[in-house]
PDB file of C-alpha atoms in Angstrom:
ATOM      1  CA  MET A1112       0.000   0.000   0.000  1.00 46.00           C
ATOM      2  CA  ASP A1113       1.282   3.454  -0.860  1.00 60.00           C
ATOM      3  CA  SER A1114      -0.569   5.472   1.752  1.00 82.00           C
ATOM      4  CA  TRP A1115       2.642   7.258   2.736  1.00 92.00           C
ATOM      5  CA  ILE A1116       2.596   9.168  -0.586  1.00 89.00           C
ATOM      6  CA  ASP A1117      -0.894  10.425   0.274  1.00 89.00           C
ATOM      7  CA  GLU A1118       0.365  11.507   3.695  1.00 94.00           C
ATOM      8  CA  LEU A1119       3.303  13.287   2.070  1.00 95.00           C
ATOM      9  CA  GLU A1120       0.871  15.185  -0.165  1.00 94.00           C
ATOM     10  CA  ARG A1121      -1.319  16.072   2.805  1.00 95.00           C
ATOM     11  CA  ASP A1122       1.649  17.365   4.800  1.00 96.00           C
ATOM     12  CA  LEU A1123       3.721  19.042   2.056  1.00 97.00           C
ATOM     13  CA  GLY A1124       1.279  19.602  -0.797  1.00 95.00           C
ATOM     14  CA  LEU A1125       0.764  18.328  -4.324  1.00 93.00           C
ATOM     15  CA  PRO A1126       4.012  19.816  -5.719  1.00 95.00           C
ATOM     16  CA  ALA A1127       6.045  17.662  -3.290  1.00 95.00           C
ATOM     17  CA  ARG A1128       4.141  14.535  -4.295  1.00 93.00           C
ATOM     18  CA  LEU A1129       4.621  15.283  -7.982  1.00 92.00           C
ATOM     19  CA  ALA A1130       8.351  15.926  -7.483  1.00 94.00           C
ATOM     20  CA  VAL A1131       8.791  12.552  -5.755  1.00 95.00           C
ATOM     21  CA  LEU A1132       6.835  10.688  -8.430  1.00 92.00           C
ATOM     22  CA  ALA A1133       8.448  12.517 -11.351  1.00 92.00           C
ATOM     23  CA  ASN A1134      12.025  12.018 -10.168  1.00 94.00           C
ATOM     24  CA  CYS A1135      11.877   8.682  -8.349  1.00 94.00           C
ATOM     25  CA  GLY A1136       8.632   6.991  -9.376  1.00 91.00           C
ATOM     26  CA  GLY A1137       8.930   3.259  -9.924  1.00 90.00           C
ATOM     27  CA  GLN A1138      12.311   3.051  -8.197  1.00 93.00           C
ATOM     28  CA  ASN A1139      13.622   1.572  -4.954  1.00 95.00           C
ATOM     29  CA  ARG A1140      15.578   4.272  -3.131  1.00 95.00           C
ATOM     30  CA  ASP A1141      17.719   4.272  -0.005  1.00 96.00           C
ATOM     31  CA  ILE A1142      16.381   6.860   2.433  1.00 97.00           C
ATOM     32  CA  PRO A1143      19.122   8.778   4.261  1.00 97.00           C
ATOM     33  CA  SER A1144      19.173   9.565   7.963  1.00 97.00           C
ATOM     34  CA  VAL A1145      17.599  12.811   9.095  1.00 96.00           C
ATOM     35  CA  GLU A1146      21.086  14.228   9.742  1.00 97.00           C
ATOM     36  CA  ARG A1147      22.224  13.554   6.142  1.00 97.00           C
ATOM     37  CA  ALA A1148      18.883  14.205   4.410  1.00 96.00           C
ATOM     38  CA  ALA A1149      19.469  17.838   3.423  1.00 96.00           C
ATOM     39  CA  ARG A1150      22.849  17.063   1.782  1.00 96.00           C
ATOM     40  CA  SER A1151      21.802  13.816   0.090  1.00 97.00           C
ATOM     41  CA  LYS A1152      21.480  13.080  -3.610  1.00 96.00           C
ATOM     42  CA  LEU A1153      17.783  12.398  -2.988  1.00 96.00           C
ATOM     43  CA  ALA A1154      17.330  15.966  -1.690  1.00 97.00           C
ATOM     44  CA  SER A1155      18.808  17.359  -4.910  1.00 96.00           C
ATOM     45  CA  GLU A1156      16.249  15.336  -6.856  1.00 95.00           C
ATOM     46  CA  ILE A1157      13.035  15.811  -4.885  1.00 96.00           C
ATOM     47  CA  GLY A1158      13.784  18.713  -2.563  1.00 96.00           C
ATOM     48  CA  VAL A1159      15.079  19.041   0.968  1.00 97.00           C
ATOM     49  CA  GLU A1160      11.674  19.275   2.632  1.00 97.00           C
ATOM     50  CA  ALA A1161      10.380  16.058   1.032  1.00 97.00           C
ATOM     51  CA  THR A1162      13.631  14.231   1.782  1.00 97.00           C
ATOM     52  CA  ILE A1163      13.522  15.232   5.452  1.00 97.00           C
ATOM     53  CA  TRP A1164       9.876  14.146   5.586  1.00 97.00           C
ATOM     54  CA  LEU A1165      10.844  10.729   4.182  1.00 97.00           C
ATOM     55  CA  ALA A1166      13.867  10.458   6.467  1.00 97.00           C
ATOM     56  CA  LYS A1167      11.748  11.033   9.576  1.00 97.00           C
ATOM     57  CA  ARG A1168       9.646   8.014   8.623  1.00 96.00           C
ATOM     58  CA  PHE A1169      11.908   5.689   6.668  1.00 96.00           C
ATOM     59  CA  ALA A1170      15.553   6.574   7.482  1.00 96.00           C
ATOM     60  CA  GLY A1171      17.956   3.741   6.826  1.00 95.00           C
ATOM     61  CA  THR A1172      15.522   1.695   4.756  1.00 96.00           C
ATOM     62  CA  LYS A1173      15.022   1.076   1.077  1.00 95.00           C
ATOM     63  CA  LEU A1174      11.696   2.526  -0.005  1.00 95.00           C
ATOM     64  CA  GLU A1175       9.736   1.561  -3.087  1.00 92.00           C
ATOM     65  CA  ILE A1176       8.430   4.747  -4.697  1.00 92.00           C
ATOM     66  CA  PRO A1177       5.181   4.145  -6.569  1.00 87.00           C
ATOM     67  CA  SER A1178       5.086   4.772 -10.281  1.00 85.00           C
ATOM     68  CA  ARG A1179       3.195   7.836 -11.538  1.00 76.00           C
ATOM     69  CA  LEU A1180       1.362   5.688 -14.040  1.00 80.00           C
ATOM     70  CA  GLY A1181       0.790   2.906 -11.534  1.00 76.00           C
ATOM     71  CA  ALA A1182      -1.077   5.222  -9.199  1.00 70.00           C
ATOM     72  CA  ALA A1183      -3.228   6.479 -12.062  1.00 77.00           C
ATOM     73  CA  ALA A1184      -3.981   2.910 -13.163  1.00 80.00           C
ATOM     74  CA  ARG A1185      -5.012   1.936  -9.615  1.00 79.00           C
ATOM     75  CA  ASP A1186      -7.277   4.975  -9.384  1.00 82.00           C
ATOM     76  CA  ARG A1187      -8.858   4.148 -12.738  1.00 89.00           C
ATOM     77  CA  ALA A1188      -9.389   0.509 -11.759  1.00 90.00           C
ATOM     78  CA  SER A1189     -11.053   1.631  -8.523  1.00 90.00           C
ATOM     79  CA  GLN A1190     -13.344   3.968 -10.455  1.00 94.00           C
ATOM     80  CA  LEU A1191     -14.286   1.145 -12.838  1.00 95.00           C
ATOM     81  CA  ARG A1192     -15.071  -1.195  -9.939  1.00 93.00           C
ATOM     82  CA  ALA A1193     -17.182   1.519  -8.319  1.00 94.00           C
ATOM     83  CA  ALA A1194     -19.095   2.114 -11.555  1.00 95.00           C
ATOM     84  CA  VAL A1195     -19.828  -1.602 -11.911  1.00 95.00           C
ATOM     85  CA  MET A1196     -20.963  -1.837  -8.294  1.00 93.00           C
ATOM     86  CA  ASP A1197     -23.107   1.296  -8.599  1.00 93.00           C
ATOM     87  CA  ALA A1198     -24.788  -0.182 -11.671  1.00 93.00           C
ATOM     88  CA  GLY A1199     -25.634  -3.295  -9.685  1.00 91.00           C
ATOM     89  CA  LEU A1200     -24.355  -6.832  -9.469  1.00 86.00           C
ATOM     90  CA  GLY A1201     -27.682  -8.549 -10.104  1.00 83.00           C
ATOM     91  CA  GLU A1202     -29.336  -9.740 -13.297  1.00 83.00           C
ATOM     92  CA  ASN A1203     -30.732  -6.304 -14.198  1.00 88.00           C
ATOM     93  CA  PRO A1204     -28.041  -3.664 -13.627  1.00 91.00           C
ATOM     94  CA  THR A1205     -28.975  -0.021 -14.067  1.00 94.00           C
ATOM     95  CA  ARG A1206     -26.196   0.500 -16.649  1.00 93.00           C
ATOM     96  CA  SER A1207     -25.195  -1.872 -19.387  1.00 93.00           C
ATOM     97  CA  ALA A1208     -21.734  -3.369 -19.723  1.00 94.00           C
ATOM     98  CA  ASN A1209     -21.439  -1.530 -23.049  1.00 95.00           C
ATOM     99  CA  ASP A1210     -22.069   1.847 -21.398  1.00 95.00           C
ATOM    100  CA  ILE A1211     -19.521   1.231 -18.672  1.00 96.00           C
ATOM    101  CA  ALA A1212     -16.995  -0.206 -21.133  1.00 95.00           C
ATOM    102  CA  SER A1213     -17.336   2.851 -23.340  1.00 95.00           C
ATOM    103  CA  GLU A1214     -16.847   5.225 -20.422  1.00 95.00           C
ATOM    104  CA  PHE A1215     -13.683   3.468 -19.177  1.00 94.00           C
ATOM    105  CA  ASN A1216     -12.285   2.422 -22.549  1.00 94.00           C
ATOM    106  CA  VAL A1217     -12.364  -1.303 -21.750  1.00 95.00           C
ATOM    107  CA  THR A1218     -14.236  -4.168 -23.383  1.00 96.00           C
ATOM    108  CA  ALA A1219     -17.767  -5.128 -22.441  1.00 95.00           C
ATOM    109  CA  ARG A1220     -16.437  -8.635 -21.827  1.00 96.00           C
ATOM    110  CA  TRP A1221     -14.112  -7.243 -19.150  1.00 96.00           C
ATOM    111  CA  VAL A1222     -17.040  -5.457 -17.503  1.00 95.00           C
ATOM    112  CA  HIS A1223     -19.010  -8.740 -17.473  1.00 94.00           C
ATOM    113  CA  GLU A1224     -16.020 -10.569 -15.945  1.00 95.00           C
ATOM    114  CA  LEU A1225     -15.506  -7.835 -13.372  1.00 94.00           C
ATOM    115  CA  ARG A1226     -19.198  -7.894 -12.464  1.00 93.00           C
ATOM    116  CA  ALA A1227     -18.972 -11.687 -11.948  1.00 92.00           C
ATOM    117  CA  GLN A1228     -15.852 -11.294  -9.761  1.00 93.00           C
ATOM    118  CA  LEU A1229     -17.523  -8.629  -7.644  1.00 92.00           C
ATOM    119  CA  ARG A1230     -20.669 -10.735  -7.343  1.00 89.00           C
ATOM    120  CA  ASN A1231     -18.586 -13.703  -6.118  1.00 89.00           C
ATOM    121  CA  GLU A1232     -16.733 -11.495  -3.623  1.00 86.00           C
ATOM    122  CA  HIS A1233     -20.061 -10.177  -2.362  1.00 82.00           C
ATOM    123  CA  LEU A1234     -21.513 -13.691  -2.003  1.00 77.00           C
ATOM    124  CA  HIS A1235     -18.410 -14.885  -0.172  1.00 73.00           C
ATOM    125  CA  ALA A1236     -18.558 -11.929   2.216  1.00 70.00           C
ATOM    126  CA  THR A1237     -22.233 -12.520   3.033  1.00 66.00           C
ATOM    127  CA  ARG A1238     -21.588 -16.226   3.741  1.00 65.00           C
ATOM    128  CA  GLN A1239     -19.123 -15.414   6.518  1.00 63.00           C
ATOM    129  CA  LEU A1240     -20.221 -16.532   9.968  1.00 60.00           C
ATOM    130  CA  ARG A1241     -21.579 -13.708  12.043  1.00 63.00           C
ATOM    131  CA  PHE A1242     -21.039 -13.886  15.766  1.00 64.00           C
ATOM    132  CA  PRO A1243     -23.363 -12.049  18.156  1.00 65.00           C
ATOM    133  CA  PHE A1244     -21.672  -9.401  20.252  1.00 59.00           C
TER     134      PHE A1244
END
């Protein structure tokens, strides 16, 4: 999970997030100690403030920086899943697979497969034992 990049954006703003993704996205990077952060190579690439922020959380570790395109793909996949769920998982969805496929530039077959996957996940979740509290 890449929630740390969302926290970085919340704390330092969108420009800091974009600098990290543009310069280091998709890479594994060694995070310097807080003492060395300002003078590190990483600071020259993404900025001192972002490097210090990372060092306070991940100093001395190797951090996998998410890819710019990977984050966009995950967001798009989440939006597609939400659209399929909003349309309904039953036999008579409110939107056709063709409509959803057209909106997200995927095939109708993929929408049908995704709907079946989500339906199975939903059935599995509802079959879980429920304990009274």
